[in-house]
Tab-separated table of C-alpha atoms in Angstrom:
chain	number	residue	atom	x	y	z
A	1300	MET	CA	158.327	-184.878	-161.564
A	1301	SER	CA	155.632	-185.747	-159.113
A	1302	VAL	CA	152.767	-183.652	-157.774
A	1303	ILE	CA	151.189	-184.371	-154.299
A	1304	ALA	CA	147.888	-185.255	-154.903
A	1305	LEU	CA	144.819	-183.083	-153.577
A	1306	THR	CA	142.425	-185.036	-151.322
A	1307	PRO	CA	138.766	-184.037	-150.952
A	1308	LEU	CA	139.355	-183.021	-147.638
A	1309	ASP	CA	141.681	-180.433	-148.781
A	1310	LEU	CA	139.472	-178.768	-151.142
A	1311	ALA	CA	136.735	-178.900	-148.267
A	1312	ILE	CA	138.994	-176.969	-146.042
A	1313	ALA	CA	139.337	-174.519	-148.959
A	1314	ALA	CA	135.680	-174.218	-149.534
A	1315	SER	CA	135.219	-173.688	-146.065
A	1316	LEU	CA	137.153	-170.222	-146.133
A	1317	VAL	CA	134.562	-169.286	-149.099
A	1318	LEU	CA	131.767	-170.216	-146.926
A	1319	VAL	CA	133.355	-168.077	-143.990
A	1320	LEU	CA	133.558	-165.185	-146.524
A	1321	ALA	CA	129.787	-165.572	-147.328
A	1322	LEU	CA	128.896	-165.746	-144.058
A	1323	ILE	CA	130.654	-162.119	-143.303
A	1324	SER	CA	128.973	-160.822	-146.428
A	1325	TRP	CA	125.551	-162.196	-144.854
A	1326	ARG	CA	126.045	-160.925	-141.496
A	1327	THR	CA	127.401	-157.340	-142.781
A	1328	ARG	CA	124.555	-157.232	-145.754
A	1329	LEU	CA	127.244	-156.964	-148.163
A	1330	GLY	CA	124.959	-158.216	-150.653
A	1331	ILE	CA	127.606	-160.282	-152.269
A	1332	GLY	CA	127.100	-163.629	-150.257
A	1333	ARG	CA	124.875	-165.569	-152.622
A	1334	GLN	CA	127.003	-164.567	-156.007
A	1335	LEU	CA	130.057	-165.676	-154.073
A	1336	VAL	CA	128.601	-168.971	-153.217
A	1337	ILE	CA	127.025	-169.452	-156.817
A	1338	GLY	CA	130.447	-168.769	-158.161
A	1339	ALA	CA	132.207	-171.106	-156.147
A	1340	LEU	CA	129.757	-174.051	-157.036
A	1341	ARG	CA	130.341	-173.265	-160.799
A	1342	THR	CA	133.868	-173.155	-160.249
A	1343	ALA	CA	133.842	-176.456	-158.747
A	1344	VAL	CA	131.375	-177.808	-161.247
A	1345	GLN	CA	132.809	-176.639	-164.641
A	1346	LEU	CA	136.189	-177.344	-163.906
A	1347	SER	CA	135.548	-180.835	-162.696
A	1348	LEU	CA	133.571	-181.228	-166.034
A	1349	LEU	CA	136.337	-179.894	-167.973
A	1350	GLY	CA	139.149	-182.270	-165.994
A	1351	LEU	CA	136.825	-185.128	-167.255
A	1352	VAL	CA	136.546	-183.494	-170.664
A	1353	LEU	CA	140.522	-182.866	-170.848
A	1354	LYS	CA	141.286	-186.261	-169.692
A	1355	PHE	CA	139.014	-187.859	-172.254
A	1356	ILE	CA	140.410	-185.882	-175.162
A	1357	PHE	CA	144.153	-186.665	-173.801
A	1358	ASP	CA	142.975	-190.451	-174.133
A	1359	ASN	CA	141.562	-189.868	-177.511
A	1360	GLU	CA	144.029	-187.803	-179.452
A	1361	ALA	CA	142.358	-186.517	-182.595
A	1362	TRP	CA	141.976	-183.006	-184.364
A	1363	TRP	CA	138.309	-182.938	-184.296
A	1364	TRP	CA	138.015	-183.639	-180.437
A	1365	THR	CA	140.297	-180.572	-180.157
A	1366	THR	CA	138.623	-178.393	-182.499
A	1367	LEU	CA	135.236	-179.399	-180.868
A	1368	VAL	CA	136.349	-178.269	-177.337
A	1369	ALA	CA	137.931	-174.998	-178.842
A	1370	SER	CA	134.729	-174.371	-180.734
A	1371	ILE	CA	132.953	-174.524	-177.299
A	1372	MET	CA	135.398	-172.280	-175.593
A	1373	LEU	CA	135.016	-169.918	-178.307
A	1374	LEU	CA	131.207	-169.559	-178.213
A	1375	ALA	CA	131.118	-169.387	-174.365
A	1376	ALA	CA	133.756	-166.601	-174.534
A	1377	GLY	CA	131.565	-164.781	-177.442
A	1378	ARG	CA	128.599	-164.966	-175.254
A	1379	GLU	CA	130.334	-163.312	-171.912
A	1380	VAL	CA	131.502	-160.495	-174.269
A	1381	MET	CA	127.870	-159.625	-175.195
A	1382	ALA	CA	126.615	-160.421	-171.510
A	1383	ARG	CA	129.182	-157.798	-170.299
A	1384	GLN	CA	127.686	-154.675	-172.548
A	1385	LYS	CA	124.818	-152.816	-171.357
A	1386	ARG	CA	123.371	-152.053	-174.754
A	1387	PRO	CA	125.114	-154.462	-177.520
A	1388	LEU	CA	124.494	-154.440	-180.949
A	1389	ARG	CA	121.141	-155.742	-181.939
A	1390	GLY	CA	120.844	-159.074	-183.778
A	1391	TRP	CA	123.796	-161.540	-184.518
A	1392	TRP	CA	126.224	-158.579	-184.578
A	1393	GLY	CA	126.261	-158.165	-180.647
A	1394	PHE	CA	127.507	-161.932	-180.465
A	1395	GLY	CA	129.296	-162.138	-183.583
A	1396	VAL	CA	131.759	-159.390	-183.309
A	1397	GLY	CA	133.048	-160.420	-180.115
A	1398	THR	CA	133.306	-164.022	-181.322
A	1399	THR	CA	134.892	-163.473	-184.813
A	1400	SER	CA	137.587	-161.052	-183.371
A	1401	MET	CA	138.393	-163.634	-180.705
A	1402	MET	CA	138.452	-166.387	-183.243
A	1403	VAL	CA	140.840	-164.356	-185.515
A	1404	SER	CA	143.092	-163.288	-182.901
A	1405	SER	CA	143.183	-166.300	-180.342
A	1406	PHE	CA	142.978	-169.287	-182.892
A	1407	GLY	CA	145.304	-167.405	-185.023
A	1408	VAL	CA	147.871	-166.689	-182.421
A	1409	THR	CA	147.682	-170.016	-180.659
A	1410	PHE	CA	148.180	-171.788	-183.968
A	1411	LEU	CA	151.253	-169.887	-184.481
A	1412	GLY	CA	152.419	-170.541	-181.185
A	1413	LEU	CA	151.919	-174.378	-181.536
A	1414	ARG	CA	153.344	-174.459	-184.946
A	1415	THR	CA	156.275	-172.269	-184.895
A	1416	MET	CA	157.751	-171.464	-181.260
A	1417	ILE	CA	156.474	-174.546	-179.095
A	1418	GLY	CA	156.837	-177.013	-182.097
A	1419	VAL	CA	154.634	-179.911	-180.552
A	1420	GLU	CA	153.841	-182.685	-182.955
A	1421	PRO	CA	150.998	-182.894	-183.964
A	1422	TRP	CA	150.082	-179.175	-183.353
A	1423	TYR	CA	146.559	-180.002	-182.371
A	1424	ASP	CA	147.694	-182.085	-179.302
A	1425	PRO	CA	145.263	-181.102	-176.539
A	1426	GLN	CA	147.826	-181.323	-174.160
A	1427	TYR	CA	149.227	-177.955	-175.441
A	1428	ALA	CA	146.500	-176.811	-177.591
A	1429	ILE	CA	143.546	-176.632	-175.204
A	1430	PRO	CA	145.550	-174.709	-172.276
A	1431	LEU	CA	147.216	-172.417	-174.582
A	1432	LEU	CA	143.791	-171.366	-176.290
A	1433	GLY	CA	142.128	-171.349	-172.785
A	1434	MET	CA	144.824	-168.521	-171.453
A	1435	LEU	CA	144.429	-166.633	-174.890
A	1436	LEU	CA	140.814	-166.606	-175.053
A	1437	GLY	CA	140.400	-165.712	-171.271
A	1438	ASN	CA	142.603	-162.692	-171.554
A	1439	THR	CA	141.554	-161.627	-174.999
A	1440	MET	CA	137.826	-161.859	-173.879
A	1441	THR	CA	138.573	-159.507	-170.891
A	1442	GLY	CA	140.223	-156.996	-173.447
A	1443	VAL	CA	137.319	-157.254	-175.968
A	1444	ALA	CA	134.549	-157.012	-173.234
A	1445	LEU	CA	136.452	-153.713	-172.194
A	1446	GLY	CA	137.232	-152.369	-175.346
A	1447	VAL	CA	133.845	-152.576	-176.801
A	1448	ASP	CA	132.132	-151.643	-173.793
A	1449	ARG	CA	134.094	-148.336	-173.534
A	1450	LEU	CA	133.327	-147.681	-177.268
A	1451	LEU	CA	129.744	-147.988	-176.842
A	1452	GLN	CA	129.504	-146.144	-173.680
A	1453	SER	CA	131.522	-143.422	-174.970
A	1454	VAL	CA	129.379	-143.258	-178.316
A	1455	ILE	CA	125.917	-143.112	-176.342
A	1456	ARG	CA	127.469	-139.971	-174.136
A	1457	GLU	CA	129.066	-138.306	-177.108
A	1458	LYS	CA	126.171	-138.478	-179.713
A	1459	GLU	CA	125.852	-134.914	-180.418
A	1460	THR	CA	129.644	-134.402	-180.977
A	1461	ILE	CA	130.058	-137.269	-183.162
A	1462	GLU	CA	126.972	-135.739	-185.273
A	1463	GLN	CA	128.128	-132.285	-185.244
A	1464	ARG	CA	131.764	-133.566	-186.486
A	1465	LEU	CA	129.552	-135.544	-189.205
A	1466	LEU	CA	128.024	-132.165	-189.903
A	1467	LEU	CA	130.958	-130.539	-190.625
A	1468	GLY	CA	132.023	-132.864	-193.423
A	1469	GLN	CA	133.879	-135.247	-191.271
A	1470	ASP	CA	133.642	-139.113	-192.442
A	1471	ARG	CA	132.549	-141.676	-189.798
A	1472	THR	CA	136.215	-142.786	-189.277
A	1473	GLU	CA	137.393	-139.335	-188.454
A	1474	ALA	CA	134.349	-138.417	-186.458
A	1475	LEU	CA	134.975	-141.462	-184.173
A	1476	LEU	CA	138.971	-141.467	-184.343
A	1477	ALA	CA	139.674	-140.130	-180.426
A	1478	LEU	CA	136.865	-142.362	-179.004
A	1479	SER	CA	137.855	-145.535	-180.933
A	1480	ARG	CA	141.647	-145.104	-179.948
A	1481	GLU	CA	140.442	-144.685	-176.439
A	1482	ALA	CA	138.578	-147.827	-176.567
A	1483	ILE	CA	141.270	-149.461	-177.777
A	1484	ARG	CA	143.622	-148.349	-175.209
A	1485	ALA	CA	141.001	-149.245	-172.544
A	1486	GLY	CA	141.135	-152.934	-173.535
A	1487	LEU	CA	144.835	-153.053	-173.409
A	1488	ILE	CA	145.502	-151.880	-170.375
A	1489	PRO	CA	145.062	-155.080	-168.377
A	1490	ILE	CA	147.603	-156.929	-170.430
A	1491	VAL	CA	149.792	-153.990	-170.288
A	1492	ASN	CA	149.857	-153.961	-166.344
A	1493	ALA	CA	149.826	-157.484	-166.057
A	1494	MET	CA	153.346	-157.510	-168.191
A	1495	ALA	CA	154.320	-154.899	-166.173
A	1496	ALA	CA	153.611	-156.366	-162.838
A	1497	ALA	CA	154.987	-160.039	-163.783
A	1498	GLY	CA	157.342	-161.805	-161.273
A	1499	LEU	CA	157.463	-158.329	-159.176
A	1500	VAL	CA	154.046	-158.207	-157.672
A	1501	SER	CA	152.396	-161.135	-159.179
A	1502	LEU	CA	153.574	-164.454	-159.945
A	1503	PRO	CA	151.684	-165.630	-163.291
A	1504	GLY	CA	149.256	-168.635	-162.437
A	1505	MET	CA	150.725	-170.858	-165.281
A	1506	MET	CA	154.206	-170.560	-164.003
A	1507	THR	CA	153.012	-171.140	-160.724
A	1508	GLY	CA	151.067	-174.056	-161.775
A	1509	GLN	CA	154.282	-175.368	-163.585
A	1510	ILE	CA	156.329	-175.037	-160.615
A	1511	LEU	CA	154.090	-176.766	-158.638
A	1512	ALA	CA	154.109	-179.234	-160.805
A	1513	GLY	CA	157.952	-179.868	-160.301
A	1514	SER	CA	159.298	-178.129	-163.508
A	1515	PRO	CA	162.484	-175.910	-163.077
A	1516	PRO	CA	161.818	-172.754	-162.594
A	1517	THR	CA	164.010	-171.244	-165.510
A	1518	GLU	CA	161.703	-173.484	-167.898
A	1519	ALA	CA	158.629	-172.272	-166.400
A	1520	VAL	CA	159.707	-168.689	-166.621
A	1521	LYS	CA	160.338	-169.106	-170.377
A	1522	TYR	CA	157.047	-170.266	-171.089
A	1523	GLN	CA	155.447	-167.811	-169.075
A	1524	ILE	CA	157.447	-165.119	-171.022
A	1525	LEU	CA	156.142	-166.791	-174.323
A	1526	ILE	CA	152.471	-166.793	-172.793
A	1527	MET	CA	152.506	-163.082	-172.043
A	1528	PHE	CA	153.804	-162.229	-175.346
A	1529	LEU	CA	151.106	-164.302	-177.002
A	1530	ILE	CA	148.386	-162.972	-174.875
A	1531	ALA	CA	149.637	-159.500	-175.383
A	1532	ALA	CA	149.297	-159.985	-179.168
A	1533	GLY	CA	146.244	-162.182	-179.075
A	1534	THR	CA	144.684	-159.337	-177.110
A	1535	GLY	CA	145.909	-156.294	-179.090
A	1536	LEU	CA	144.703	-157.937	-182.284
A	1537	GLY	CA	141.146	-159.133	-180.814
A	1538	VAL	CA	140.706	-155.489	-179.193
A	1539	ILE	CA	141.517	-153.446	-182.463
A	1540	CYS	CA	139.549	-155.893	-184.652
A	1541	SER	CA	136.441	-155.883	-182.346
A	1542	VAL	CA	136.550	-152.269	-181.627
A	1543	ARG	CA	136.806	-151.450	-185.397
A	1544	LEU	CA	134.141	-153.856	-186.417
A	1545	THR	CA	131.917	-152.347	-183.932
A	1546	ALA	CA	132.812	-148.737	-184.862
A	1547	ARG	CA	131.651	-149.621	-188.568
A	1548	ARG	CA	128.348	-151.103	-187.593
A	1549	LEU	CA	127.541	-147.913	-185.850
A	1550	PHE	CA	127.508	-146.036	-188.904
A	1551	ASP	CA	125.552	-146.827	-192.136
A	1552	GLU	CA	127.094	-146.230	-195.710
A	1553	ARG	CA	125.765	-142.474	-195.484
A	1554	HIS	CA	128.167	-142.216	-192.549
A	1555	ARG	CA	125.129	-141.689	-190.136
A	1556	LEU	CA	125.592	-142.355	-186.516
A	1557	ARG	CA	122.841	-145.586	-186.069
A	1558	LEU	CA	122.495	-145.763	-182.569
A	1559	ASP	CA	119.061	-147.634	-183.111
A	1560	ARG	CA	121.086	-150.431	-184.069
A	1561	LEU	CA	121.994	-150.688	-180.181
A	1562	ALA	CA	119.754	-152.985	-178.001
A	1563	GLY	CA	117.750	-151.350	-175.056
B	381	MET	CA	124.153	-119.652	-208.761
B	382	PRO	CA	122.852	-122.880	-206.771
B	383	ASP	CA	119.232	-123.596	-205.562
B	384	LEU	CA	118.331	-126.189	-203.016
B	385	ASP	CA	115.429	-128.497	-204.264
B	386	ILE	CA	113.863	-130.959	-201.927
B	387	LYS	CA	111.592	-133.774	-203.216
B	388	ARG	CA	109.411	-136.115	-201.590
B	389	LEU	CA	111.625	-135.826	-198.242
B	390	GLN	CA	110.584	-138.303	-195.531
B	391	ALA	CA	111.706	-139.282	-192.280
B	392	PHE	CA	110.547	-141.121	-189.366
B	393	GLY	CA	107.345	-142.073	-190.892
B	394	ARG	CA	106.125	-138.251	-191.362
B	395	ASP	CA	104.680	-136.903	-194.424
B	396	PRO	CA	107.008	-136.347	-197.361
B	397	ILE	CA	107.800	-132.938	-197.845
B	398	ASP	CA	108.624	-130.765	-200.961
B	399	VAL	CA	110.204	-127.587	-201.098
B	400	HIS	CA	112.194	-125.453	-203.274
B	401	VAL	CA	114.586	-122.840	-202.075
B	402	GLY	CA	115.775	-120.467	-204.869
B	403	ALA	CA	119.736	-119.160	-205.238
B	404	GLY	CA	120.086	-116.371	-202.589
B	405	GLU	CA	116.636	-116.926	-201.277
B	406	CYS	CA	115.981	-117.199	-197.216
B	407	LEU	CA	113.026	-119.422	-196.435
B	408	CYS	CA	112.078	-119.430	-193.081
B	409	VAL	CA	110.731	-122.747	-191.946
B	410	VAL	CA	107.821	-121.962	-189.023
B	411	GLY	CA	105.793	-124.234	-187.155
B	412	PRO	CA	104.951	-125.366	-183.441
B	413	SER	CA	107.691	-127.295	-181.582
B	414	GLY	CA	107.602	-130.971	-182.145
B	415	SER	CA	106.080	-130.235	-185.784
B	416	GLY	CA	109.483	-131.863	-187.311
B	417	LYS	CA	111.525	-128.540	-188.137
B	418	SER	CA	114.821	-129.867	-186.843
B	419	LEU	CA	114.063	-133.336	-188.188
B	420	LEU	CA	113.643	-131.633	-191.636
B	421	LEU	CA	116.993	-130.126	-191.690
B	422	ARG	CA	118.500	-133.167	-190.397
B	423	ALA	CA	116.920	-135.108	-193.006
B	424	ILE	CA	118.164	-132.614	-195.641
B	425	ALA	CA	121.767	-133.006	-194.296
B	426	ASP	CA	121.178	-136.889	-194.286
B	427	LEU	CA	121.911	-137.279	-190.797
B	428	ASP	CA	118.913	-139.607	-190.270
B	429	PRO	CA	117.691	-142.554	-192.447
B	430	ASN	CA	115.188	-141.033	-194.759
B	431	ARG	CA	113.617	-141.342	-198.230
B	432	GLY	CA	113.360	-138.752	-201.076
B	433	ASP	CA	116.022	-136.766	-202.727
B	434	VAL	CA	117.728	-133.377	-202.228
B	435	PHE	CA	119.324	-131.449	-205.262
B	436	LEU	CA	121.673	-128.690	-204.857
B	437	ASP	CA	122.540	-126.652	-208.085
B	438	GLY	CA	120.648	-129.557	-209.967
B	439	ARG	CA	123.121	-132.245	-208.509
B	440	SER	CA	121.575	-134.846	-206.352
B	441	ARG	CA	123.245	-135.402	-203.068
B	442	ASN	CA	123.129	-139.290	-204.053
B	443	GLU	CA	125.879	-138.695	-206.585
B	444	MET	CA	128.450	-137.689	-203.916
B	445	SER	CA	129.403	-139.198	-200.761
B	446	ALA	CA	127.782	-137.779	-197.281
B	447	PRO	CA	130.559	-136.091	-196.004
B	448	THR	CA	130.966	-133.954	-199.330
B	449	TRP	CA	127.299	-133.321	-199.155
B	450	ARG	CA	127.264	-132.360	-195.727
B	451	ARG	CA	130.200	-129.707	-196.671
B	452	LEU	CA	127.719	-128.356	-199.401
B	453	VAL	CA	124.811	-127.887	-197.295
B	454	GLY	CA	126.210	-126.216	-194.109
B	455	PHE	CA	123.872	-127.203	-191.160
B	456	LEU	CA	124.000	-125.135	-187.996
B	457	PRO	CA	122.464	-127.301	-185.143
B	458	THR	CA	120.919	-125.315	-182.098
B	459	GLU	CA	123.360	-126.380	-179.855
B	460	SER	CA	126.842	-126.772	-181.106
B	461	ARG	CA	129.523	-129.116	-179.905
B	462	TRP	CA	133.258	-128.490	-179.183
B	463	TRP	CA	135.890	-131.241	-178.747
B	464	PHE	CA	139.299	-129.652	-178.699
B	465	GLU	CA	140.591	-127.681	-175.884
B	466	THR	CA	140.708	-124.172	-177.957
B	467	VAL	CA	138.560	-122.560	-180.514
B	468	GLY	CA	141.511	-122.488	-183.385
B	469	GLU	CA	141.693	-126.314	-183.098
B	470	HIS	CA	138.216	-126.547	-184.516
B	471	PHE	CA	138.902	-124.542	-187.636
B	472	ASP	CA	140.900	-125.902	-190.705
B	473	GLU	CA	141.216	-122.538	-192.206
B	474	ARG	CA	141.119	-119.384	-189.884
B	475	ARG	CA	139.214	-116.701	-192.125
B	476	ALA	CA	139.202	-113.507	-190.574
B	477	ASP	CA	136.546	-112.054	-192.775
B	478	ASP	CA	133.399	-112.530	-190.510
B	479	LEU	CA	135.472	-112.538	-187.276
B	480	ALA	CA	134.950	-108.710	-186.572
B	481	ASP	CA	131.527	-108.550	-187.648
B	482	LEU	CA	130.358	-111.324	-185.199
B	483	GLY	CA	132.182	-109.279	-182.339
B	484	PHE	CA	135.401	-111.253	-182.060
B	485	ALA	CA	139.206	-110.139	-182.245
B	486	GLU	CA	142.110	-112.161	-183.519
B	487	ASP	CA	142.740	-113.362	-179.713
B	488	VAL	CA	139.718	-115.582	-180.018
B	489	TRP	CA	141.665	-118.777	-181.461
B	490	ASP	CA	143.573	-119.197	-178.395
B	491	TRP	CA	140.349	-119.079	-176.252
B	492	GLN	CA	139.487	-121.991	-174.016
B	493	ILE	CA	136.260	-123.756	-175.127
B	494	HIS	CA	135.149	-124.092	-171.497
B	495	ARG	CA	135.027	-120.502	-170.779
B	496	LEU	CA	133.042	-119.713	-173.726
B	497	SER	CA	129.170	-118.265	-172.900
B	498	THR	CA	126.281	-120.077	-174.801
B	499	GLY	CA	126.173	-117.078	-176.896
B	500	GLU	CA	129.775	-116.983	-177.800
B	501	ARG	CA	129.523	-120.817	-178.675
B	502	GLN	CA	126.708	-120.098	-180.842
B	503	ARG	CA	128.290	-117.369	-182.933
B	504	LEU	CA	131.866	-119.315	-183.268
B	505	ALA	CA	129.568	-122.060	-184.204
B	506	LEU	CA	128.221	-120.023	-187.310
B	507	LEU	CA	131.698	-118.871	-188.152
B	508	ARG	CA	133.321	-122.270	-187.882
B	509	LEU	CA	130.425	-123.369	-190.406
B	510	MET	CA	131.011	-120.674	-192.774
B	511	ALA	CA	134.793	-121.201	-192.836
B	512	HIS	CA	133.893	-124.316	-194.869
B	513	ARG	CA	132.151	-122.061	-197.363
B	514	PRO	CA	129.108	-124.128	-197.711
B	515	LYS	CA	126.887	-123.358	-200.659
B	516	ALA	CA	123.590	-123.427	-198.709
B	517	LEU	CA	122.719	-122.995	-195.047
B	518	LEU	CA	120.585	-124.855	-192.541
B	519	LEU	CA	120.048	-122.576	-189.677
B	520	ASP	CA	118.115	-124.212	-186.549
B	521	GLU	CA	117.624	-121.286	-184.540
B	522	PRO	CA	121.035	-119.813	-185.056
B	523	THR	CA	120.208	-116.459	-182.758
B	524	ALA	CA	118.331	-118.690	-179.869
B	525	SER	CA	120.630	-117.646	-177.082
B	526	LEU	CA	122.004	-114.111	-178.302
B	527	ASP	CA	121.336	-110.540	-176.912
B	528	GLU	CA	119.568	-108.088	-179.225
B	529	ASP	CA	122.882	-106.730	-180.446
B	530	ASN	CA	124.299	-109.958	-181.382
B	531	LYS	CA	121.087	-111.073	-182.920
B	532	ARG	CA	121.271	-108.360	-185.288
B	533	ARG	CA	125.094	-109.072	-185.684
B	534	VAL	CA	124.472	-112.581	-186.829
B	535	GLU	CA	121.512	-111.631	-189.216
B	536	THR	CA	123.862	-109.175	-190.974
B	537	VAL	CA	126.527	-111.784	-191.524
B	538	ILE	CA	124.290	-114.307	-192.685
B	539	ALA	CA	122.336	-111.862	-194.982
B	540	ARG	CA	125.649	-110.935	-196.320
B	541	TYR	CA	126.989	-114.695	-196.983
B	542	ARG	CA	123.651	-115.373	-198.792
B	543	LYS	CA	123.922	-112.515	-201.286
B	544	ASP	CA	127.561	-112.802	-201.852
B	545	LEU	CA	127.431	-116.418	-202.579
B	546	GLY	CA	123.943	-116.527	-203.964
B	547	ALA	CA	123.292	-119.121	-201.027
B	548	PRO	CA	119.806	-120.657	-200.506
B	549	VAL	CA	119.005	-120.701	-196.578
B	550	LEU	CA	116.783	-122.512	-194.698
B	551	TRP	CA	116.048	-120.687	-191.515
B	552	VAL	CA	114.180	-122.328	-188.413
B	553	SER	CA	113.093	-119.370	-186.387
B	554	HIS	CA	110.291	-118.929	-183.459
B	555	GLU	CA	110.457	-114.965	-183.379
B	556	PRO	CA	107.850	-113.351	-185.525
B	557	ALA	CA	110.004	-110.284	-185.725
B	558	GLN	CA	113.129	-111.821	-186.709
B	559	ILE	CA	111.129	-114.022	-189.440
B	560	GLU	CA	109.882	-110.611	-190.524
B	561	ARG	CA	113.204	-109.328	-190.958
B	562	VAL	CA	115.052	-112.154	-192.780
B	563	SER	CA	112.945	-114.126	-194.664
B	564	ASN	CA	111.452	-113.763	-198.560
B	565	ARG	CA	109.276	-116.553	-197.757
B	566	ARG	CA	107.727	-118.852	-195.266
B	567	PHE	CA	107.330	-122.736	-194.832
B	568	HIS	CA	104.909	-123.649	-192.764
B	569	ILE	CA	105.369	-127.177	-191.113
B	570	GLU	CA	102.499	-128.941	-189.250
B	571	THR	CA	102.701	-131.787	-186.879
B	572	ARG	CA	102.308	-134.541	-189.211
B	573	PRO	CA	101.502	-133.236	-192.397
B	574	ALA	CA	103.513	-130.493	-193.750
B	575	GLU	CA	102.682	-127.882	-196.851
B	576	ALA	CA	104.395	-124.657	-198.228
B	577	GLU	CA	102.615	-121.466	-198.143
B	578	SER	CA	104.253	-118.514	-200.085
């Protein structure tokens, strides 16, 4: 199992394609060229650094290195979730809701996968733990951000209807039921679509990587199926958890809708 | 017979309000727009953060959950909201008593919400509120979008409810003629300070 090593020239050719796209954007005034170049630069810098970090912790296998990297990934994901809300919850809640939900779901599911299914020894072996957690966090983050954003937007839009329901004696759960269900569905749509399209329309990235690295396709497929299921479970748990926590914070103990707890 | 007692009620930094509405009494809340009439009703229903206390029939609202309290003090906002497709889905109990008096027939339950006129919505919102049999009524311009005939219908239905159940009624109105017709007493709210006049 050997991989054909990529040379700097190979990467430069790929980079030139992005530059051509940026050039087209600039000529046709799409207004996305700048972000495109910045995004490409970030990809190059962030992934290069990650490569160095992973090499270092693979060489120095210790549970606390794995934990440290995992925590940094989690905090970055939490920040990203909050950044995607137009009007997040004020104070620590905006950051805390997403971060807590992702910690419970992604860490929990990753740990379960490592201990019971993959069965790697020790379970914190970074070669397995970090990539697995990365995939779970990435997908859960998308789901959580979508779900919470949908909930907040629909609550702002439907403020009067929610208050009308409260006035008729419904409690905060009942008054919000339709909206929170809809928000949870919105958060789960990407993973549901991804599972439906897997192998038919899209070749999932992890499987592609394994095959490029020389794994037999049948082994790669088994891993991909496992990962898909873990992602679905992790995303579902994370979305439900974050939507519930957000919904809880939107009301106080007297079942009042508290939009003053949103920023902006 | 329940009475409604409002003690040092204060929301959004406005001056505290004390007012008592006897059983079966109709108190009209009057004052220029922006003087806090709607805010007073919202605070009584505990819909905004507020200070002070409200007693119904001698029982403080803090002795019960907020949803229970809101079922007891029926609050009718100026604009009603509907969330299902048909009228009937919004009613737990389809009580027919006031249906005809408000100008509707039994087929109203199947009506589509999006086809209702503003006036129909307003009358149906009152019907929906009274279906819970609240012990008090807090009405925010309940006839604002009604023609003369329907206005009288609504006034009659509310008056009967008030007498039959001995319900205290707080009624926000801008119409001097209507205030003259329906109220036993008036409560004047000023922009910031608020005081009662008999």
